[in-house]
XYZ file of C-alpha atoms in Angstrom:
398
model
C 13.711 35.529 30.073
C 15.581 35.647 26.711
C 12.955 35.760 23.928
C 15.449 34.013 21.344
C 15.877 31.191 24.115
C 12.267 30.613 24.064
C 9.464 29.917 21.652
C 5.906 28.953 21.397
C 5.503 26.292 18.672
C 2.898 27.361 16.234
C 1.887 23.723 15.943
C 1.733 23.243 19.389
C -0.751 26.044 20.685
C -3.590 23.873 21.825
C -3.628 22.454 25.686
C -1.222 22.431 27.513
C 0.463 25.342 26.040
C 4.163 24.382 25.142
C 7.427 26.066 25.695
C 10.423 24.852 23.570
C 13.644 26.147 24.090
C 16.535 26.411 26.975
C 16.565 28.662 30.096
C 14.035 26.305 31.651
C 14.833 28.211 35.333
C 14.031 31.453 34.027
C 10.657 30.719 32.076
C 9.145 28.118 34.666
C 7.997 30.842 37.334
C 6.083 32.890 34.827
C 4.618 29.617 33.760
C 3.600 28.821 36.984
C 2.218 32.172 37.911
C -0.144 32.216 34.757
C -1.265 28.824 35.703
C -2.204 30.469 39.121
C -3.255 33.476 38.438
C -1.567 34.560 41.096
C 1.747 36.281 41.697
C 3.122 34.279 44.456
C 1.263 30.534 44.372
C 1.579 28.368 47.148
C 3.502 25.156 44.893
C 3.895 21.763 45.303
C 7.005 20.664 43.469
C 7.307 16.951 42.827
C 10.814 15.740 41.482
C 12.042 12.301 40.849
C 14.879 10.682 42.926
C 18.134 11.689 42.437
C 17.493 14.926 40.895
C 19.675 17.034 43.449
C 22.508 15.534 41.389
C 21.750 17.054 38.061
C 23.322 19.877 36.918
C 20.572 21.623 36.182
C 18.787 21.425 39.812
C 20.201 24.240 41.881
C 19.339 26.902 39.645
C 15.723 25.477 38.778
C 14.932 24.855 42.261
C 16.341 28.548 43.153
C 13.915 29.883 40.869
C 10.501 28.986 42.591
C 12.014 30.378 46.079
C 10.075 33.384 45.583
C 6.825 30.781 46.036
C 5.347 29.171 49.350
C 7.315 26.144 47.827
C 7.365 22.286 49.110
C 9.212 19.958 47.185
C 8.337 15.827 47.529
C 10.332 12.999 46.239
C 8.338 10.126 44.128
C 10.667 7.383 43.744
C 9.730 4.248 41.450
C 6.574 3.789 39.547
C 3.085 5.244 40.640
C 1.204 3.109 42.772
C -2.122 3.533 44.419
C -0.191 4.081 47.727
C 2.191 6.641 46.258
C -0.274 8.589 44.763
C -2.549 8.887 47.989
C 0.396 10.009 49.840
C 0.800 12.692 47.390
C -2.492 13.958 47.701
C -2.147 14.126 51.039
C 0.780 16.514 50.692
C -1.024 18.547 48.224
C -4.238 18.832 50.694
C -1.643 19.962 53.503
C 0.192 22.399 51.517
C -2.971 23.936 50.106
C -1.140 23.355 46.968
C -2.672 26.293 44.302
C -0.102 24.297 41.438
C 1.374 21.103 40.912
C 4.815 21.437 39.012
C 6.373 17.979 38.209
C 9.798 17.836 37.152
C 11.083 14.264 36.440
C 10.331 11.407 33.837
C 7.111 9.829 32.879
C 6.309 8.185 36.397
C 6.989 11.405 38.291
C 4.782 13.141 35.908
C 2.122 10.207 36.078
C 2.315 10.396 39.585
C 1.729 14.260 40.128
C -1.093 14.673 37.527
C -2.821 11.869 39.338
C -2.467 13.308 42.735
C -3.522 16.542 41.462
C -6.851 15.259 40.298
C -7.946 13.395 42.981
C -6.661 15.702 45.703
C -10.186 17.467 45.904
C -11.748 14.117 47.026
C -13.293 13.506 50.288
C -11.653 9.769 50.140
C -8.098 9.768 49.168
C -7.211 6.188 50.074
C -4.913 4.036 48.244
C -8.411 1.918 47.652
C -9.808 4.848 46.300
C -7.228 5.664 43.674
C -7.834 2.587 42.213
C -11.546 2.966 42.147
C -11.068 6.587 40.744
C -9.529 4.423 37.721
C -12.777 3.487 36.412
C -14.353 6.544 35.702
C -13.073 9.637 34.367
C -11.454 11.871 36.654
C -13.357 15.516 37.369
C -11.202 18.825 37.646
C -13.553 20.799 39.389
C -11.333 22.668 41.782
C -8.452 20.272 41.292
C -4.659 22.434 41.171
C -3.159 22.862 37.545
C -0.413 21.265 36.772
C 2.846 22.454 34.979
C 5.072 19.770 33.899
C 9.145 20.038 33.118
C 10.261 16.312 31.678
C 13.441 15.420 32.436
C 13.298 12.292 30.250
C 12.208 12.478 26.412
C 9.700 9.947 25.179
C 6.947 9.125 27.906
C 4.854 12.248 26.488
C 3.276 12.596 29.783
C 3.334 16.176 29.819
C 0.874 16.232 27.052
C -1.307 13.480 27.833
C -4.823 13.342 29.974
C -4.107 9.854 31.530
C -1.738 8.525 33.950
C -0.545 4.790 34.433
C -1.025 3.938 38.110
C 0.662 0.170 38.573
C -1.484 -1.956 41.305
C 1.313 -4.451 41.954
C -0.681 -6.431 44.312
C -3.122 -7.517 41.680
C -0.664 -7.447 38.721
C -2.389 -5.133 37.045
C -1.900 -1.751 34.948
C -4.477 1.016 35.717
C -4.966 4.217 33.645
C -6.749 7.092 35.360
C -8.116 9.437 32.640
C -9.633 13.071 32.359
C -9.334 16.512 31.779
C -7.806 17.005 35.335
C -4.890 14.760 34.096
C -3.999 17.417 31.458
C -1.317 20.078 32.359
C -2.260 23.205 31.447
C 1.218 24.051 30.637
C 4.901 22.412 29.369
C 8.512 23.230 29.546
C 10.721 21.168 27.023
C 14.390 22.374 28.023
C 17.241 20.183 26.555
C 19.175 20.897 29.574
C 17.178 19.095 31.538
C 18.130 15.885 29.697
C 21.994 16.688 30.569
C 22.841 13.723 33.051
C 20.461 10.974 31.877
C 21.760 7.999 32.370
C 21.763 5.957 28.859
C 19.590 3.239 29.527
C 16.849 5.741 30.564
C 17.589 7.518 27.376
C 17.220 4.656 25.115
C 14.317 3.059 26.737
C 12.849 6.552 26.480
C 13.348 6.765 22.579
C 11.717 2.991 22.318
C 8.764 4.908 23.865
C 8.498 7.517 21.647
C 8.957 4.809 18.351
C 6.281 3.030 19.606
C 3.847 5.901 20.529
C 4.918 7.493 17.218
C 3.668 4.525 15.282
C 0.813 3.381 17.230
C -0.391 6.959 17.493
C -0.777 6.783 13.434
C -2.141 3.102 12.947
C -4.518 3.042 15.621
C -8.246 2.633 14.722
C -8.724 5.465 16.806
C -6.020 7.658 14.647
C -7.098 10.692 12.866
C -4.980 13.059 10.475
C -3.582 15.077 13.493
C -2.322 11.967 15.275
C -1.004 10.572 11.983
C 0.902 13.831 11.046
C 2.204 13.958 14.765
C 2.975 10.342 14.916
C 5.059 10.703 11.406
C 6.581 13.995 12.609
C 8.158 12.363 15.921
C 9.963 9.968 13.552
C 11.192 12.889 11.594
C 12.714 14.368 14.637
C 14.374 11.254 15.896
C 15.993 10.686 12.542
C 19.244 12.062 13.260
C 19.058 11.270 17.124
C 18.922 7.352 15.766
C 22.362 7.826 14.489
C 23.989 9.164 17.458
C 25.894 7.818 20.439
C 23.431 7.865 22.915
C 26.362 8.922 25.347
C 26.908 11.985 24.272
C 23.843 13.915 22.467
C 24.006 17.884 21.566
C 22.059 20.342 22.652
C 20.242 20.083 19.554
C 19.406 16.486 19.907
C 18.520 16.529 23.082
C 15.873 19.046 22.005
C 14.850 16.915 19.323
C 14.454 13.845 21.511
C 12.253 15.949 23.883
C 9.689 17.394 20.660
C 9.579 13.913 19.449
C 8.463 12.378 22.757
C 5.605 15.316 23.157
C 4.706 14.906 19.385
C 4.242 11.139 20.167
C 2.641 12.142 23.453
C 0.167 14.138 21.859
C -0.660 11.638 18.842
C -1.747 8.768 21.375
C -3.741 11.546 23.561
C -5.599 11.711 20.686
C -5.458 7.969 19.068
C -4.714 5.848 22.124
C -1.994 3.557 22.065
C -2.303 -0.304 20.889
C -1.076 -3.608 21.042
C 2.898 -2.909 21.591
C 1.958 -1.277 24.865
C -0.676 -3.840 25.991
C 1.834 -6.269 25.611
C 4.182 -4.136 27.585
C 2.331 -4.276 30.772
C 2.975 -7.630 31.411
C 6.469 -7.427 30.427
C 6.999 -4.587 32.982
C 5.199 -6.317 35.875
C 6.837 -9.700 35.494
C 10.259 -8.863 34.484
C 10.642 -5.130 35.700
C 11.332 -4.079 32.342
C 11.567 -0.564 31.980
C 8.315 1.029 29.961
C 9.913 1.945 26.750
C 12.072 -1.046 26.859
C 8.954 -3.262 27.117
C 7.195 -1.296 24.364
C 9.990 -1.441 21.850
C 10.858 -5.152 22.765
C 7.821 -6.054 20.612
C 7.434 -3.045 18.093
C 9.291 -4.322 14.825
C 7.416 -7.632 15.091
C 4.292 -5.738 15.191
C 5.004 -3.261 12.486
C 5.738 -6.292 10.061
C 2.541 -7.629 11.235
C 0.461 -4.788 10.823
C 2.216 -3.876 7.435
C 0.591 -6.931 6.142
C -2.657 -5.746 7.087
C -5.588 -7.118 4.694
C -9.063 -8.866 5.312
C -8.449 -8.978 8.791
C -8.233 -5.306 9.168
C -10.366 -4.021 12.176
C -10.265 -0.269 10.935
C -13.509 0.725 9.396
C -12.048 3.041 6.956
C -9.973 -0.135 5.593
C -6.523 -1.649 5.174
C -5.590 1.125 2.792
C -5.929 3.731 5.308
C -3.793 1.622 7.701
C -0.943 0.662 5.129
C -1.014 4.752 3.805
C -0.249 5.752 7.855
C 2.668 3.402 8.078
C 4.048 4.636 4.756
C 3.794 8.403 5.690
C 6.038 7.089 9.042
C 8.548 5.414 7.091
C 9.042 8.451 4.999
C 9.022 10.974 7.534
C 11.910 8.648 9.552
C 13.879 8.443 6.224
C 13.813 4.952 5.922
C 13.555 2.995 2.807
C 11.039 0.171 3.762
C 9.269 -0.857 6.409
C 11.800 -3.614 6.910
C 14.168 -0.673 6.957
C 11.870 0.713 9.640
C 12.058 -2.381 11.633
C 15.469 -2.576 11.312
C 16.100 0.402 13.520
C 13.922 -0.416 15.967
C 15.737 -3.672 16.353
C 19.210 -1.657 16.199
C 17.893 0.170 19.034
C 16.332 -2.514 21.230
C 19.861 -4.138 21.005
C 21.844 -1.216 22.445
C 24.050 -2.260 25.121
C 22.699 0.498 27.092
C 19.607 -1.617 28.025
C 19.783 -4.848 30.152
C 19.461 -8.425 28.292
C 15.825 -8.725 27.282
C 14.075 -11.591 29.198
C 13.368 -15.260 27.769
C 10.088 -14.868 26.810
C 9.318 -18.492 24.394
C 8.417 -20.608 27.380
C 5.822 -17.945 28.679
C 4.834 -15.887 25.639
C 1.319 -17.362 25.610
C 0.712 -16.716 29.408
C 1.893 -12.823 28.430
C -0.300 -12.733 25.280
C -3.340 -13.870 27.443
C -2.872 -10.839 29.755
C -2.019 -8.683 27.176
C -5.474 -8.981 25.716
C -7.268 -8.057 28.830
C -5.991 -4.604 28.034
C -8.254 -2.136 26.364
C -5.124 -1.059 24.214
C -5.032 -4.096 22.340
C -8.471 -3.473 20.635
C -6.843 -0.480 19.159
C -4.685 -2.382 17.032
C -5.434 -2.153 13.137
C -4.940 -5.902 12.206
C -7.010 -8.539 13.957
C -5.180 -10.412 17.042
C -5.788 -13.068 19.221
C -3.779 -15.070 21.760
C -2.033 -17.068 19.165
C -1.155 -14.402 17.043
C 0.459 -12.407 20.300
C 1.920 -15.624 21.513
C 3.563 -15.821 17.770
C 5.003 -12.345 17.674
C 6.514 -12.591 21.510
C 7.811 -15.667 20.606
C 9.653 -14.189 17.403
C 10.964 -11.001 18.914
C 12.419 -13.244 21.822
C 14.251 -15.482 19.166
C 15.485 -12.563 17.041
C 17.008 -10.709 20.494
C 18.646 -14.317 21.806
C 20.254 -14.754 18.119
C 21.830 -11.404 18.314
C-alpha cells in the first residue's frame, strides 16, 4: 500500500473507519483482515450486476484470492426474498467477513443479510418482521463496504432499505449490526459508472445533505456534515457528468459519505418520504425520486415560521439552510434551488413522470412514512400535494 495514496481523514475517525484515496485493490485485503482479526478469513463478497465489465474489477477481485472467497451477485433493489437468499449464502460459506462492492442497493442487501445471518429463521417473512425492531449484532459477521457509486451513503449508515413490493411498501432495517466497520472510498471504483446513475447519486447526496442539516433531529455535527457534502460537490456540479476527473470522482464519493453520516445522525425528511412511492409507482431511481421534489421542499422549508416543528425554533432551521447555501457557494436559497433543478433536468435522466393527477395519492402514501415527521416545517396531505404538483409543473415546463 502506498501511504501517500491513502489517508484516514481526521474528520472520519469514528465508525466506520474510513479510508479515502486510490488503490483499493492494495488496501482492501488489509482492511478485511483487520475486520476479521485473522490473516485469512472466510469472505463472502457481494457485488453488483455487471461488475466484471468495470476496469477495476480484475485487480480488485484478484486481491481477495488469498482468502476463502465466495462471490455473490445481487441485482436490483433489496427485497425480503433477495436478503433471505443472501443470508443463506453467508451461512453456507461460514463467512467471517461480508464485503460489499457496489452501489446503495448492493451495500444495503449485504448489510441486511449479514445482520440477519445469525437468526434461526431466515425466511423472507422473517426479514419483514426484523424491520420492526433494531437488529441484534450478536455474532453477526462484520461488513466492509467499497462503494462504486457516490451519494447513497450506505457505507456510513446503520440501516438498510428493503423494498416489500408485494405490499407496495419501503421497509427499513436498523441497528448496530447494519453499521459497516470499515469503508474504502476509491475514486477509481467510479470509472465506468453510467451518467444516469451518477446524476441520480449526486441528487441523493444533495437531498441527504440538506435533510441532514434541517431535520428536527439534526445537531451541530449533522448540520456541518450536510453543509460539507454540498461544499465537496460545488465544483462537481459544474462539470460534464460523462467525464469527471479523479479529483471530482473523489469529491463526489466523499460528499456522499459525509451526507450519509449526516442522515445517520438526523434521519431524512419529507423528500425521502415522497421518494418511496415515486420509486414504487414509477420505477424512478432513488436519487432521482429524492431530487424531484428537493427544490420545492427547499423553498418551502426556507419560509418556515410559526408552523415550525423543531422545538429549537424557526431560526435554527433557517440558519441550517443558510449554512448549506454558503457552503455550496450559492447566493441565495433560490440560487441553491436552481442548482438542484438544473441537475434534475440533466439529459442523462429519464423524463419525469406526470404527477399532477396522482399527487394527492402519493402525498397520502408519503405521510405514512416516519421520515415526513422529521421535516422542520409542518406538512400535511394538501401541502405535499401542492409541492408534488409544483415540481411536476416546473419539470414539464422545461
